[in-house]
Coordinates of C-alpha atoms in Angstrom, one line a residue:
X599 CA -64.3 -54.3 216.0
X600 CA -66.9 -52.4 213.9
X601 CA -65.3 -52.6 210.9
X602 CA -65.4 -56.3 211.0
X603 CA -69.0 -56.0 212.2
X604 CA -69.4 -53.9 208.3
X605 CA -67.5 -56.4 206.9
X606 CA -69.7 -59.1 207.7
X607 CA -72.8 -57.2 207.1
X608 CA -71.3 -56.1 203.3
X609 CA -70.5 -60.2 203.1
X610 CA -74.2 -61.1 204.4
X611 CA -76.0 -58.4 202.0
X612 CA -74.0 -59.5 198.6
X613 CA -74.9 -62.7 199.2
X614 CA -78.5 -61.9 199.9
X615 CA -78.6 -60.0 196.6
X616 CA -76.7 -62.6 194.5
X617 CA -79.4 -65.5 195.7
X618 CA -82.6 -63.4 194.7
X619 CA -81.2 -62.1 191.5
X620 CA -83.9 -65.2 189.9
X621 CA -86.5 -63.7 191.7
X622 CA -85.8 -60.6 191.1
X623 CA -84.8 -59.4 187.5
X624 CA -87.2 -62.9 186.1
X625 CA -90.8 -62.4 185.1
X626 CA -93.3 -64.3 188.3
X627 CA -89.9 -65.4 189.6
X628 CA -89.4 -67.0 192.7
X629 CA -88.0 -69.6 194.4
X630 CA -87.8 -73.6 193.5
X631 CA -89.7 -75.7 196.0
X632 CA -87.2 -78.0 198.0
X633 CA -89.2 -80.4 199.3
X634 CA -88.4 -84.2 197.9
X635 CA -92.2 -84.8 197.0
X636 CA -91.7 -81.6 194.9
X637 CA -88.8 -83.0 192.9
X638 CA -89.8 -84.8 189.3
X639 CA -86.2 -86.5 189.3
X640 CA -86.8 -87.7 193.0
X641 CA -90.7 -89.0 192.5
X642 CA -88.4 -91.1 188.9
X643 CA -86.6 -92.7 191.0
X644 CA -89.4 -93.7 194.1
X645 CA -87.6 -91.5 196.3
X646 CA -90.0 -89.3 198.8
X647 CA -90.8 -87.7 201.9
X648 CA -89.1 -89.8 205.3
X649 CA -92.3 -88.5 206.8
X650 CA -94.5 -90.5 203.8
X651 CA -91.9 -93.3 204.3
X652 CA -92.7 -93.0 208.0
X653 CA -96.6 -93.6 207.5
X654 CA -96.2 -96.6 204.8
X655 CA -94.0 -98.7 207.0
X656 CA -96.8 -98.1 210.0
X657 CA -99.8 -98.9 207.8
X658 CA -97.3 -102.1 207.2
X659 CA -96.7 -102.7 210.5
X660 CA -93.0 -102.7 209.6
X661 CA -92.5 -100.2 211.1
X662 CA -89.1 -100.7 213.5

């Protein structure tokens, strides 16, 4: 039981370390925003946040 728990903690620690490589080693490193409204590619396609879409639909009285 304790061996499985330690193995699990080790795997999680390795994963966290690998995910944070960019943040740790790059000057001014940070995680990129995962929000749709911050993505240039999504903006170019006309895709935006569901909250914004809902707000627009309610303003146009087309929210079903």
